[in-house]
PDB file of C-alpha atoms in Angstrom:
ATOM      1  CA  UNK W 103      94.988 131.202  45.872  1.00  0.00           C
ATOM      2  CA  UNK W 104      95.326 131.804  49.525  1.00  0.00           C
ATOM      3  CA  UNK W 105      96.514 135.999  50.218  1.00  0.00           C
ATOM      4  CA  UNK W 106      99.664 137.010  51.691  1.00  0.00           C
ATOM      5  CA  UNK W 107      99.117 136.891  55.309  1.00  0.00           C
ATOM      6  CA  UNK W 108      99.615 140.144  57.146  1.00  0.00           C
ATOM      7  CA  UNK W 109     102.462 140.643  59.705  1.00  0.00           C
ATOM      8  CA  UNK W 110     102.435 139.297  62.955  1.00  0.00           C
ATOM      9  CA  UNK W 111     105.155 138.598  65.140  1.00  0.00           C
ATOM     10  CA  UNK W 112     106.111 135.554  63.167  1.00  0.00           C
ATOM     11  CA  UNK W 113     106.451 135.348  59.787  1.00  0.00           C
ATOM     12  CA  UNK W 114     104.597 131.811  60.477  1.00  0.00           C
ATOM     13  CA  UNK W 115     101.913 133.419  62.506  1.00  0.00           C
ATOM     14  CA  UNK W 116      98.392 134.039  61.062  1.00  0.00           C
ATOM     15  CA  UNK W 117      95.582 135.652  61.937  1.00  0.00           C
ATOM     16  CA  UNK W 118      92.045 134.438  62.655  1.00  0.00           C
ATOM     17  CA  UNK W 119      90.818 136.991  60.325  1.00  0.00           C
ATOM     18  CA  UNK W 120      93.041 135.988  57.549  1.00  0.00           C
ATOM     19  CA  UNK W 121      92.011 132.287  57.562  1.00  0.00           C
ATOM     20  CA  UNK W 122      88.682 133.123  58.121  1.00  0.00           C
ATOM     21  CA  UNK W 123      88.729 135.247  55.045  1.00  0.00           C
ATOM     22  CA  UNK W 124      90.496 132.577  52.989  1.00  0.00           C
ATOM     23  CA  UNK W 125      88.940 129.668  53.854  1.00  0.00           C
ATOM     24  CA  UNK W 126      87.491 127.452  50.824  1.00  0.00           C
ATOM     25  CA  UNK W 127      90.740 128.516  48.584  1.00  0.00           C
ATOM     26  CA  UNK W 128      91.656 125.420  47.173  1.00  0.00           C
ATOM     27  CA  UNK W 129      95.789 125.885  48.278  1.00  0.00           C
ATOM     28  CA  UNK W 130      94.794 125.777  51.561  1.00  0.00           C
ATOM     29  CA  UNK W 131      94.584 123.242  53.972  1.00  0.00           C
ATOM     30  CA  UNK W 132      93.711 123.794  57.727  1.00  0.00           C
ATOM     31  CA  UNK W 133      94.022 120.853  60.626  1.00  0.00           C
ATOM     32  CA  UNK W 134      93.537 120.715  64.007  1.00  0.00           C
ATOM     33  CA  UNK W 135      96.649 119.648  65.300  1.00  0.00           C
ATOM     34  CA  UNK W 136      95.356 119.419  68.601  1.00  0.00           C
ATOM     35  CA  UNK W 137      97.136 116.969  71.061  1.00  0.00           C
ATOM     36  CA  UNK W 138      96.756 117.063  74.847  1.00  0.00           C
ATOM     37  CA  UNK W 139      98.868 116.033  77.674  1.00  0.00           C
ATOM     38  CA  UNK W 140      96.929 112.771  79.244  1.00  0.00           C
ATOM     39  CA  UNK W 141      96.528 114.517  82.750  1.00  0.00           C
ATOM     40  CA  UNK W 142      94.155 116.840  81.051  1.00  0.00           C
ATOM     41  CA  UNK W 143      92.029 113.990  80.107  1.00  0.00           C
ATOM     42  CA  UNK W 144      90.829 115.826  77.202  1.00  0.00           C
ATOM     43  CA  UNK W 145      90.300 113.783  74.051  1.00  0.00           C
ATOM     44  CA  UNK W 146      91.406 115.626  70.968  1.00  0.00           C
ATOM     45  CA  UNK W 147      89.502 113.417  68.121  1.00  0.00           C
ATOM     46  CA  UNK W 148      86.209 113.341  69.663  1.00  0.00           C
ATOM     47  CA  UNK W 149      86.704 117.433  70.305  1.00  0.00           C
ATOM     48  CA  UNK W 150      87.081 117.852  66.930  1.00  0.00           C
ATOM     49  CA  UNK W 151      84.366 115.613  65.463  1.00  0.00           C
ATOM     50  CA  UNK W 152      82.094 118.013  68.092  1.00  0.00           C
ATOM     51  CA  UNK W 153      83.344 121.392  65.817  1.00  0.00           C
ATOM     52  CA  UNK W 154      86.097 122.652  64.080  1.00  0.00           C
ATOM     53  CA  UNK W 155      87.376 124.996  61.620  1.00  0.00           C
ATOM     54  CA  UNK W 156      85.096 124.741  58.348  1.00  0.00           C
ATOM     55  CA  UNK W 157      87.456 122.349  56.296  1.00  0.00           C
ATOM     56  CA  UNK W 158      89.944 121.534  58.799  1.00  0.00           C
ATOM     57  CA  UNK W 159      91.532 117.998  59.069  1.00  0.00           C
ATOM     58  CA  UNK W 160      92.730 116.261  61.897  1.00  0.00           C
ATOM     59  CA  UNK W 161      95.923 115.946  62.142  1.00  0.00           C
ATOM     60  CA  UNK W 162      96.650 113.223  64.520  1.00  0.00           C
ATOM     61  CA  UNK W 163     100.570 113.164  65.652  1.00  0.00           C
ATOM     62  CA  UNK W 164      99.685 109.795  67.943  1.00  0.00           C
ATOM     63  CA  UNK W 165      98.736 108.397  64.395  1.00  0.00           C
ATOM     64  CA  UNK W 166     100.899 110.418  61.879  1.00  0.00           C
ATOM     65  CA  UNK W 167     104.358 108.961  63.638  1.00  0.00           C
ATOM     66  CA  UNK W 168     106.822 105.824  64.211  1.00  0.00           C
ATOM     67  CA  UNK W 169     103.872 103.546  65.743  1.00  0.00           C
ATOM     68  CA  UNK W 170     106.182 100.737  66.110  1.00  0.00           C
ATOM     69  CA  UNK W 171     108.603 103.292  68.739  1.00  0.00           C
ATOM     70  CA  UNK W 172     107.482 102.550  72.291  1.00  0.00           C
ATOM     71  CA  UNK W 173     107.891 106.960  72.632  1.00  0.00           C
ATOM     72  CA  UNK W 174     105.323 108.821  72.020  1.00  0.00           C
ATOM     73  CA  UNK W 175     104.485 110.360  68.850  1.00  0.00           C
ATOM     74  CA  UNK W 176     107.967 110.403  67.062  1.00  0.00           C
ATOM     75  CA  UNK W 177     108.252 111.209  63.896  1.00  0.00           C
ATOM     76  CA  UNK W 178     107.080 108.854  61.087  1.00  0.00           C
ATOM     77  CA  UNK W 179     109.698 107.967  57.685  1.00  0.00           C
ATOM     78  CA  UNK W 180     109.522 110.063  55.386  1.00  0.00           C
ATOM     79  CA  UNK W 181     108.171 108.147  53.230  1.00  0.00           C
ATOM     80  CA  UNK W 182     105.164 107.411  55.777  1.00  0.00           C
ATOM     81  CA  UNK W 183     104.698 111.076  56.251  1.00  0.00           C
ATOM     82  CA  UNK W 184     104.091 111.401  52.409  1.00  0.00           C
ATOM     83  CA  UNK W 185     102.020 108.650  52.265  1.00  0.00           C
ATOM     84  CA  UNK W 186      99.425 109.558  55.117  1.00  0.00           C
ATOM     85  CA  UNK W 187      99.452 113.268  53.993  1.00  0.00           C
ATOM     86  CA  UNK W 188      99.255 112.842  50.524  1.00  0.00           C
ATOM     87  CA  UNK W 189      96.108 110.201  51.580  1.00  0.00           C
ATOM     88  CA  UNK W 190      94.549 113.521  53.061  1.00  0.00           C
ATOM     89  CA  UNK W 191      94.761 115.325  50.098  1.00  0.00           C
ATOM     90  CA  UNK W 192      97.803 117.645  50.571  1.00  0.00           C
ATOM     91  CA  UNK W 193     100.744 118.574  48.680  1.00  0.00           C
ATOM     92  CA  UNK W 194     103.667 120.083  49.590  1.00  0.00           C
ATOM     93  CA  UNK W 195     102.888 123.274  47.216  1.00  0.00           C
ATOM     94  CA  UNK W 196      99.223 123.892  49.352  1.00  0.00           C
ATOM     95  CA  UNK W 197      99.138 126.746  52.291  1.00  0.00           C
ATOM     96  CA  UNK W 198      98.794 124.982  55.421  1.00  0.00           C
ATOM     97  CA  UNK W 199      97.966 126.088  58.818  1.00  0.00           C
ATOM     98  CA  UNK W 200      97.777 124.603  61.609  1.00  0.00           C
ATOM     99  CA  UNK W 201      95.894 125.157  65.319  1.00  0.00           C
ATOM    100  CA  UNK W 202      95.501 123.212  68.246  1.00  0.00           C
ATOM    101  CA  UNK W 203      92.790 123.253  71.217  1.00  0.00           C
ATOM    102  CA  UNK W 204      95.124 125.066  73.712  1.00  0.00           C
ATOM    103  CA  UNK W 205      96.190 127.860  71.209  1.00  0.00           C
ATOM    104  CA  UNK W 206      99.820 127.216  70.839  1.00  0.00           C
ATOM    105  CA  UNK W 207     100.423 123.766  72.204  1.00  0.00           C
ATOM    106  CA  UNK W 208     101.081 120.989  69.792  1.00  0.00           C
ATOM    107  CA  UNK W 209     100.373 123.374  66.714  1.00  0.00           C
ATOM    108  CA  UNK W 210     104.016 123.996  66.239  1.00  0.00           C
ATOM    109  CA  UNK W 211     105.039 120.016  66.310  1.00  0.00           C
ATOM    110  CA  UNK W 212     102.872 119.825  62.942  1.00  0.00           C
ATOM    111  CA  UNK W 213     104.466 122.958  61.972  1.00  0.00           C
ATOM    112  CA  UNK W 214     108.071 121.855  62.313  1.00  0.00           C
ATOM    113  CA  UNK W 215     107.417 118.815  60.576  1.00  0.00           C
ATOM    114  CA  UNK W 216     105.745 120.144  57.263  1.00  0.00           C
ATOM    115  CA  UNK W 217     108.712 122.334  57.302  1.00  0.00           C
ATOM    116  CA  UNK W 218     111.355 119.436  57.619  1.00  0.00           C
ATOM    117  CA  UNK W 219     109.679 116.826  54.926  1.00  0.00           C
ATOM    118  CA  UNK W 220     109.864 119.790  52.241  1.00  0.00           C
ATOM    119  CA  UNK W 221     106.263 121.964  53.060  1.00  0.00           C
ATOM    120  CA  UNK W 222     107.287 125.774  52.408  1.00  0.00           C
ATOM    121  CA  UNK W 223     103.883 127.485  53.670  1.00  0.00           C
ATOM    122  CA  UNK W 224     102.895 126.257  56.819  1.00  0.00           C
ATOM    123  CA  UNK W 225     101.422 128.690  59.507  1.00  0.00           C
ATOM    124  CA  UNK W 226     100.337 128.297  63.113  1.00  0.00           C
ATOM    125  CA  UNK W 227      96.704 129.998  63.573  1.00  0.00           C
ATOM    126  CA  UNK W 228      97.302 132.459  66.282  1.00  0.00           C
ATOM    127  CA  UNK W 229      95.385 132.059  69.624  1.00  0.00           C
ATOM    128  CA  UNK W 230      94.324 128.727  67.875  1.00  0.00           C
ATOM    129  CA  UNK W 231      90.725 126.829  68.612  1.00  0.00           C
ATOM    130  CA  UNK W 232      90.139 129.759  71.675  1.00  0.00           C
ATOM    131  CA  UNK W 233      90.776 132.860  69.222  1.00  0.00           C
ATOM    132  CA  UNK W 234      88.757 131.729  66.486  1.00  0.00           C
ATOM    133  CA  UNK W 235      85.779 130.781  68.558  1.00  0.00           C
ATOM    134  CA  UNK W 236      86.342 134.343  70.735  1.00  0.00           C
ATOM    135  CA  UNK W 237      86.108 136.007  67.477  1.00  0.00           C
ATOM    136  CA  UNK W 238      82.723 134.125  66.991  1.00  0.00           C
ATOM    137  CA  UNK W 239      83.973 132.397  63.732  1.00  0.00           C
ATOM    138  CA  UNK W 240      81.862 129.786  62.166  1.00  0.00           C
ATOM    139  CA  UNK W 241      82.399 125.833  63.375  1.00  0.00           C
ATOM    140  CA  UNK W 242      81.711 122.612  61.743  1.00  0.00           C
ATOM    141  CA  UNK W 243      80.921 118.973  62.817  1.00  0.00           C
ATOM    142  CA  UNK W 244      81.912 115.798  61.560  1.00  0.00           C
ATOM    143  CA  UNK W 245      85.157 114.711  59.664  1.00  0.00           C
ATOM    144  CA  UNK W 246      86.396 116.618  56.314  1.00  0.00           C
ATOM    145  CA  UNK W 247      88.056 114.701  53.523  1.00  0.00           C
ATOM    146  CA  UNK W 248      89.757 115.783  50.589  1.00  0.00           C
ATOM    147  CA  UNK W 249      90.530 113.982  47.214  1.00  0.00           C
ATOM    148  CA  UNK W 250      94.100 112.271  47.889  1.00  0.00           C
ATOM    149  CA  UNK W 251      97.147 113.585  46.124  1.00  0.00           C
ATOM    150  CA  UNK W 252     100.721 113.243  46.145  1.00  0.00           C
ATOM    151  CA  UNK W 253     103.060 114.596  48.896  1.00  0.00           C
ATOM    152  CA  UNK W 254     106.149 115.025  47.495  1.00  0.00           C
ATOM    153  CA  UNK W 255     108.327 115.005  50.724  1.00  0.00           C
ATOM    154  CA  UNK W 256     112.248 115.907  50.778  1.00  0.00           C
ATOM    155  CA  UNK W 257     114.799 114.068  53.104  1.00  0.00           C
ATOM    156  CA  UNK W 258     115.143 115.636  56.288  1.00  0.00           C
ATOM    157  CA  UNK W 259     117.724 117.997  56.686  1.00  0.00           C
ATOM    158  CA  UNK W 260     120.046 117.001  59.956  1.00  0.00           C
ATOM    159  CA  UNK W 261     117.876 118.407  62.701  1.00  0.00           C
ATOM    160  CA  UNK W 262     116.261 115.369  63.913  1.00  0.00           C
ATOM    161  CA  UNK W 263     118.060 115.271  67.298  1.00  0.00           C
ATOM    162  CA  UNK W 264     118.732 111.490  68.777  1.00  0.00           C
ATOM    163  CA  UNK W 265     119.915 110.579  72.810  1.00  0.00           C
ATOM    164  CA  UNK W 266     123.638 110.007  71.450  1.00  0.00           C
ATOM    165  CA  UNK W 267     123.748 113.146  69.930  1.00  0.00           C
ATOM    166  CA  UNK W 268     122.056 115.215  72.612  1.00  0.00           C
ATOM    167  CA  UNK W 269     124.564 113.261  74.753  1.00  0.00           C
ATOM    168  CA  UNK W 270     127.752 114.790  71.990  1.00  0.00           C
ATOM    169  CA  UNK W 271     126.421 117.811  72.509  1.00  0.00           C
ATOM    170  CA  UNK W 272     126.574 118.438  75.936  1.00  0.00           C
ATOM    171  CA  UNK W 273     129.735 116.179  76.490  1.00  0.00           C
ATOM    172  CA  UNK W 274     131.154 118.505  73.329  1.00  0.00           C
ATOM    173  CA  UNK W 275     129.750 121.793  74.542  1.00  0.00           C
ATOM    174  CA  UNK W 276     129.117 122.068  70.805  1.00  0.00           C
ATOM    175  CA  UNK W 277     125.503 123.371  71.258  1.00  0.00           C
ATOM    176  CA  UNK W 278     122.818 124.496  73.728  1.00  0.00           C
ATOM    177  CA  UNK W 279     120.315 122.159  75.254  1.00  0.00           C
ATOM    178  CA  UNK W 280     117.287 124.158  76.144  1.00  0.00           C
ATOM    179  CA  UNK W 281     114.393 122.410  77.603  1.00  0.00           C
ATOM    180  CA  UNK W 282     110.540 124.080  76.796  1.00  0.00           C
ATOM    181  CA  UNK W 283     109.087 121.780  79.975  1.00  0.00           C
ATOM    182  CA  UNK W 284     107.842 124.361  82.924  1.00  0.00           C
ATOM    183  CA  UNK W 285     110.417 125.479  85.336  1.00  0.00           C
ATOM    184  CA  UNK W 286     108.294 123.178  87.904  1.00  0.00           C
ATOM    185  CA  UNK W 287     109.273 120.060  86.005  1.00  0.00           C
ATOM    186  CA  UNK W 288     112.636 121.580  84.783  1.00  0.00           C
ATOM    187  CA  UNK W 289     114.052 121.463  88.589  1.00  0.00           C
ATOM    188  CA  UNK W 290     111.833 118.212  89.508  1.00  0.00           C
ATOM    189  CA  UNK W 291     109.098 119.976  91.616  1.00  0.00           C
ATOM    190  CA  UNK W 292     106.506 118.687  89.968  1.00  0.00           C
ATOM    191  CA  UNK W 293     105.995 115.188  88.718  1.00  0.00           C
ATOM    192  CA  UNK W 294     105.632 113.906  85.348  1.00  0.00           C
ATOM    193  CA  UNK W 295     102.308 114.102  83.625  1.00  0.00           C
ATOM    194  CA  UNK W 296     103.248 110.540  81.679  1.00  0.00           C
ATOM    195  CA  UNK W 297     103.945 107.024  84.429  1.00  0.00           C
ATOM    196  CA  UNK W 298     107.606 106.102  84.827  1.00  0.00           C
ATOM    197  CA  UNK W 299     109.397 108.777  84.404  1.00  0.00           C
ATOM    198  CA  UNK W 300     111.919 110.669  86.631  1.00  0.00           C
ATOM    199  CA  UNK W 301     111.727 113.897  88.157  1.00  0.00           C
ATOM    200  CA  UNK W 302     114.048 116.574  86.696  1.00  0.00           C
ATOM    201  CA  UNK W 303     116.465 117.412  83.852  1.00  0.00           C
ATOM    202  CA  UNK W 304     119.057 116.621  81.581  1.00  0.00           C
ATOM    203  CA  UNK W 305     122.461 117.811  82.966  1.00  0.00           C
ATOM    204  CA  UNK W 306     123.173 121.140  81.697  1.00  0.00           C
ATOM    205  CA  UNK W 307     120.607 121.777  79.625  1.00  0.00           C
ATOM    206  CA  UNK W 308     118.773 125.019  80.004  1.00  0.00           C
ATOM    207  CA  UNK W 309     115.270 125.968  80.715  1.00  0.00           C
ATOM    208  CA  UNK W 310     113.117 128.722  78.233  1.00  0.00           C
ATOM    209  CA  UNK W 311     109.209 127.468  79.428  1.00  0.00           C
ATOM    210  CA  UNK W 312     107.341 127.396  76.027  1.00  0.00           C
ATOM    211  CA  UNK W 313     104.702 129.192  78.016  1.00  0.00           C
ATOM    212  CA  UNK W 314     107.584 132.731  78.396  1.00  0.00           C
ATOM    213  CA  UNK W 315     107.516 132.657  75.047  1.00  0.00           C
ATOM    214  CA  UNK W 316     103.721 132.174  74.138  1.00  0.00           C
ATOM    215  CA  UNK W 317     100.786 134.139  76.250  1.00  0.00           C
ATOM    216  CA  UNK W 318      96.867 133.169  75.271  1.00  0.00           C
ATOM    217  CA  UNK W 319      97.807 131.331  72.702  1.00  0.00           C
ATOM    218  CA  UNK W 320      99.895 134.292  71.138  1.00  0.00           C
ATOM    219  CA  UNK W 321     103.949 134.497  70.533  1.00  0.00           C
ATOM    220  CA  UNK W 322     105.290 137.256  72.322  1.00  0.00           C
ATOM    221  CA  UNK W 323     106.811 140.438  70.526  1.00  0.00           C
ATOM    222  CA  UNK W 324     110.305 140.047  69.658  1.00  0.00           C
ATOM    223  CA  UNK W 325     111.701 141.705  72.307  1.00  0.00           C
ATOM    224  CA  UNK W 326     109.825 139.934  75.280  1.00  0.00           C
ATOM    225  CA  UNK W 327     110.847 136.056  73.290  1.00  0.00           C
ATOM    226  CA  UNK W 328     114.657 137.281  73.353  1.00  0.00           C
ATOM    227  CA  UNK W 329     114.428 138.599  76.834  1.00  0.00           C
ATOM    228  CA  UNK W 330     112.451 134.894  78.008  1.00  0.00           C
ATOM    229  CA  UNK W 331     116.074 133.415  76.286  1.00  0.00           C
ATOM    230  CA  UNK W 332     118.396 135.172  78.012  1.00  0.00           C
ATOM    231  CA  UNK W 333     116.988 134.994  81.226  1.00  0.00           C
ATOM    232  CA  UNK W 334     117.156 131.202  80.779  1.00  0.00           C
ATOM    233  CA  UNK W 335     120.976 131.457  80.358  1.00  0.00           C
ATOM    234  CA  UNK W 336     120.528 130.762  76.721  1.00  0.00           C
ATOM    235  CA  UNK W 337     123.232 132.443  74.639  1.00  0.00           C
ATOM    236  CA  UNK W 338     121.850 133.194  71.244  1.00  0.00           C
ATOM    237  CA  UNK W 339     124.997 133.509  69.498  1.00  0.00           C
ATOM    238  CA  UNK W 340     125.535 129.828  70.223  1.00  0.00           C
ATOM    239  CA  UNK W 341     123.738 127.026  68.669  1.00  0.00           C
ATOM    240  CA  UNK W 342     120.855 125.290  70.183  1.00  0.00           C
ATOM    241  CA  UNK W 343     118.832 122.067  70.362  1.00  0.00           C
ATOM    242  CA  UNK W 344     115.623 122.375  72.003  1.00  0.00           C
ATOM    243  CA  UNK W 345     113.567 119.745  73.988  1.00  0.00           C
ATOM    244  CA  UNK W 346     110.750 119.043  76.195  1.00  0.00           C
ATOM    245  CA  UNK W 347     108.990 116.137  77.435  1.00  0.00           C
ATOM    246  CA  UNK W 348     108.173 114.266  74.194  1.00  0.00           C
ATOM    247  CA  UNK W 349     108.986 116.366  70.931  1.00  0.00           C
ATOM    248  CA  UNK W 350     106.336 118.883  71.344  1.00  0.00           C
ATOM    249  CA  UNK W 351     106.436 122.224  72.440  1.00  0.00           C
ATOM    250  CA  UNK W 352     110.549 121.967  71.396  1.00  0.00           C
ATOM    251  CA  UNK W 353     108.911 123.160  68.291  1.00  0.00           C
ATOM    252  CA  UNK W 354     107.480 126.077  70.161  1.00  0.00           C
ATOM    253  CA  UNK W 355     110.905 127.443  70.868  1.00  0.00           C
ATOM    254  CA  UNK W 356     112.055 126.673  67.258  1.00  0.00           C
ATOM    255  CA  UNK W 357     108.931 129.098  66.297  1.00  0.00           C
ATOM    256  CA  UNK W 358     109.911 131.329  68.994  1.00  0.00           C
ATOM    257  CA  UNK W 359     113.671 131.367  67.790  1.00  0.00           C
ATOM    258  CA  UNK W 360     112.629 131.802  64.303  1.00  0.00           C
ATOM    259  CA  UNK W 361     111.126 134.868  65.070  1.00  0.00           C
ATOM    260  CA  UNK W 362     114.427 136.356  66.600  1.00  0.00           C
ATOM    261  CA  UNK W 363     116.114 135.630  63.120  1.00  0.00           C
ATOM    262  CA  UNK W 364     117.792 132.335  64.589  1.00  0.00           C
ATOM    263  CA  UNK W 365     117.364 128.846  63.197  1.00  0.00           C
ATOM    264  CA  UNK W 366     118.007 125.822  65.877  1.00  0.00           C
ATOM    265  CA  UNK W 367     120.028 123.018  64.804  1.00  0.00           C
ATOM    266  CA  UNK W 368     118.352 120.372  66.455  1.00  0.00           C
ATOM    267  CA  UNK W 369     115.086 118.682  68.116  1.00  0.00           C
ATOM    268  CA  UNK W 370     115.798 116.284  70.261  1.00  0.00           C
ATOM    269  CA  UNK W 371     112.671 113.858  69.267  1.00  0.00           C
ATOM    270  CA  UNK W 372     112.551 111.551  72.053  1.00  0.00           C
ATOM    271  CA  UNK W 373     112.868 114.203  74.813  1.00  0.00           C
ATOM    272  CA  UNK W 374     112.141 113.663  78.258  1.00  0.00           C
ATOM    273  CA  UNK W 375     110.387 110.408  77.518  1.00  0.00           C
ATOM    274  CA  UNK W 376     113.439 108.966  76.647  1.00  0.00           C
ATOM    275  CA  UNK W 377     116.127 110.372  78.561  1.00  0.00           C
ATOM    276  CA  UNK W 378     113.821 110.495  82.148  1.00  0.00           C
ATOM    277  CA  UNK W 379     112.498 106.883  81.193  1.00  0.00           C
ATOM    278  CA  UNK W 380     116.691 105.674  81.216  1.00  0.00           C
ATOM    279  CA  UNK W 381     117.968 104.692  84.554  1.00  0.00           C
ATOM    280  CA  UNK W 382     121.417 104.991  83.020  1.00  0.00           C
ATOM    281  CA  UNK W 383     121.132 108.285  82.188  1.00  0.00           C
ATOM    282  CA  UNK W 384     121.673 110.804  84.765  1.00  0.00           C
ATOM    283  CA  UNK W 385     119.463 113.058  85.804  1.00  0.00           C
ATOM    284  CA  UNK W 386     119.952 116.723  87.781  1.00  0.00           C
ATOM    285  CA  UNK W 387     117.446 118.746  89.740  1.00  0.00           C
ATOM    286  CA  UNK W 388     116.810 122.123  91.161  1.00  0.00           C
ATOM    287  CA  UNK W 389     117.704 125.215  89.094  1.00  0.00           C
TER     288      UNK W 389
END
């Protein structure tokens, strides 16, 4: 059995040490979650094949999702999570962490979604693929299979945010809209990174850049994620949905959140590849 992991500042957060020093226990499974944005022209499944964590998986989100949905990796049935999971050899009773090529990128999307089909002990791998090379940690080539088993995956609880209820939401003022995108993107400064989509934002969301909250790969203290909130105008009293630009780093601020003692009640799945893909959706720019 996999230790107790040792405090960080997330009670999802582990160590390179601590996964270094239980890898091989056979509760644990480790994948690369790694997913890049396409202007980076970095190729995730050939990076991996090249070296990865001894025993790690991939974990492909492009692959693991709703292939027939024209958006970008969003989220599979449940039944079609268990299925391809299960196929890799995990259970919902194993310790699984998760890391990513960037450090804290697309790590949390796997994250969040072994935590909403039923997974208990999931972990991010702090400072991800950088940290545990830095730390000159061993690396292995090729892919990794494990014997299937059976993923026994729960229904999703009601967090899976759609556009009409992002759209109740705001109309409502019953929760928070906070967007993880940079502030560049946020106001419409920068273009997209993915072809035909608008410049800008979703009228009166907020924006919390998952990169105020995360620094080399690493979640801020406490202190520094609640300060990156409130000077986004979030009030964290007040419910919130997060987004981004397709699904991904919203997870970041759930992590983030979580570590403040506050759960979100939503993820808008779809994101900004939705709503900035919509020509009958409005759109708002600048701060």
């Amino acid at each position: 059995m996999t230790n107790a992991p040792p405090p960080t500042n997330s009670r999802f957060i582990v160590t390179p040490t601590w996964l270094a020093e239980n890898l091989g226990a056979p509760d644990l499974a480790v994948l690369d979650a790694s997913c890049y944005l396409p202007t980076t022209l970095r190729d995730a499944d050939q990076e991996y094949l090249a070296g990865h964590i001894p025993g790690a998986q991939r974990f492909d989100i492009e692959t693991i999702a709703d292939t027939a949905s024209p958006l970008p990796h969003m989220l599979p049935t449940r039944e079609a999570f268990a299925e391809a999971v299960g196929a890799m050899g995990i259970s919902e009773r194993d310790t699984i962490v998760c890391y990513d090529g960037l450090g804290m990128f697309s790590s949390p999307r796997v994250w969040w979604t072994f935590r909403l089909f039923g997974a208990e002990r999931v972990f991010v791998l702090e400072g991800g693929m950088p940290a545990w090379k830095a730390a000159g940690l061993p690396l292995e080539q090729g892919a990794v299979s494990r014997p299937p088993t059976r993923f026994h995956a729960r229904e999703p609880a009601d967090i899976v945010a759609d556009l009409a209820r992002i759209q109740s939401v705001l109309t409502e003022r019953s929760a928070q809209v906070v967007d993880a995108r940079s502030a560049e993107r946020f106001r419409g400064d920068a273009p997209e990174p993915r072809p035909g989509l608008r410049a800008g934002h979703i009228p009166g969301s907020l924006n919390v850049p998952h990169t105020a909250v995360v620094r080399d790969g690493r979640m801020l203290p406490p202190d520094d994620v609640r300060a990156a909130f409130l000077a986004g105008g979030v009030d964290l009293d007040r419910p919130i949905v997060t987004t981004c630009g397709s699904g991904v780093t919203a997870a970041t601020l759930w992590l983030a959140l979580d570590a403040l003692g506050i759960e979100a009640v939503g993820l808008y799945d779809g994101s900004w590849s939705e709503w900035g893909s919509r020509d009958d959706l409005p759109v708002a720019t600048g701060d």
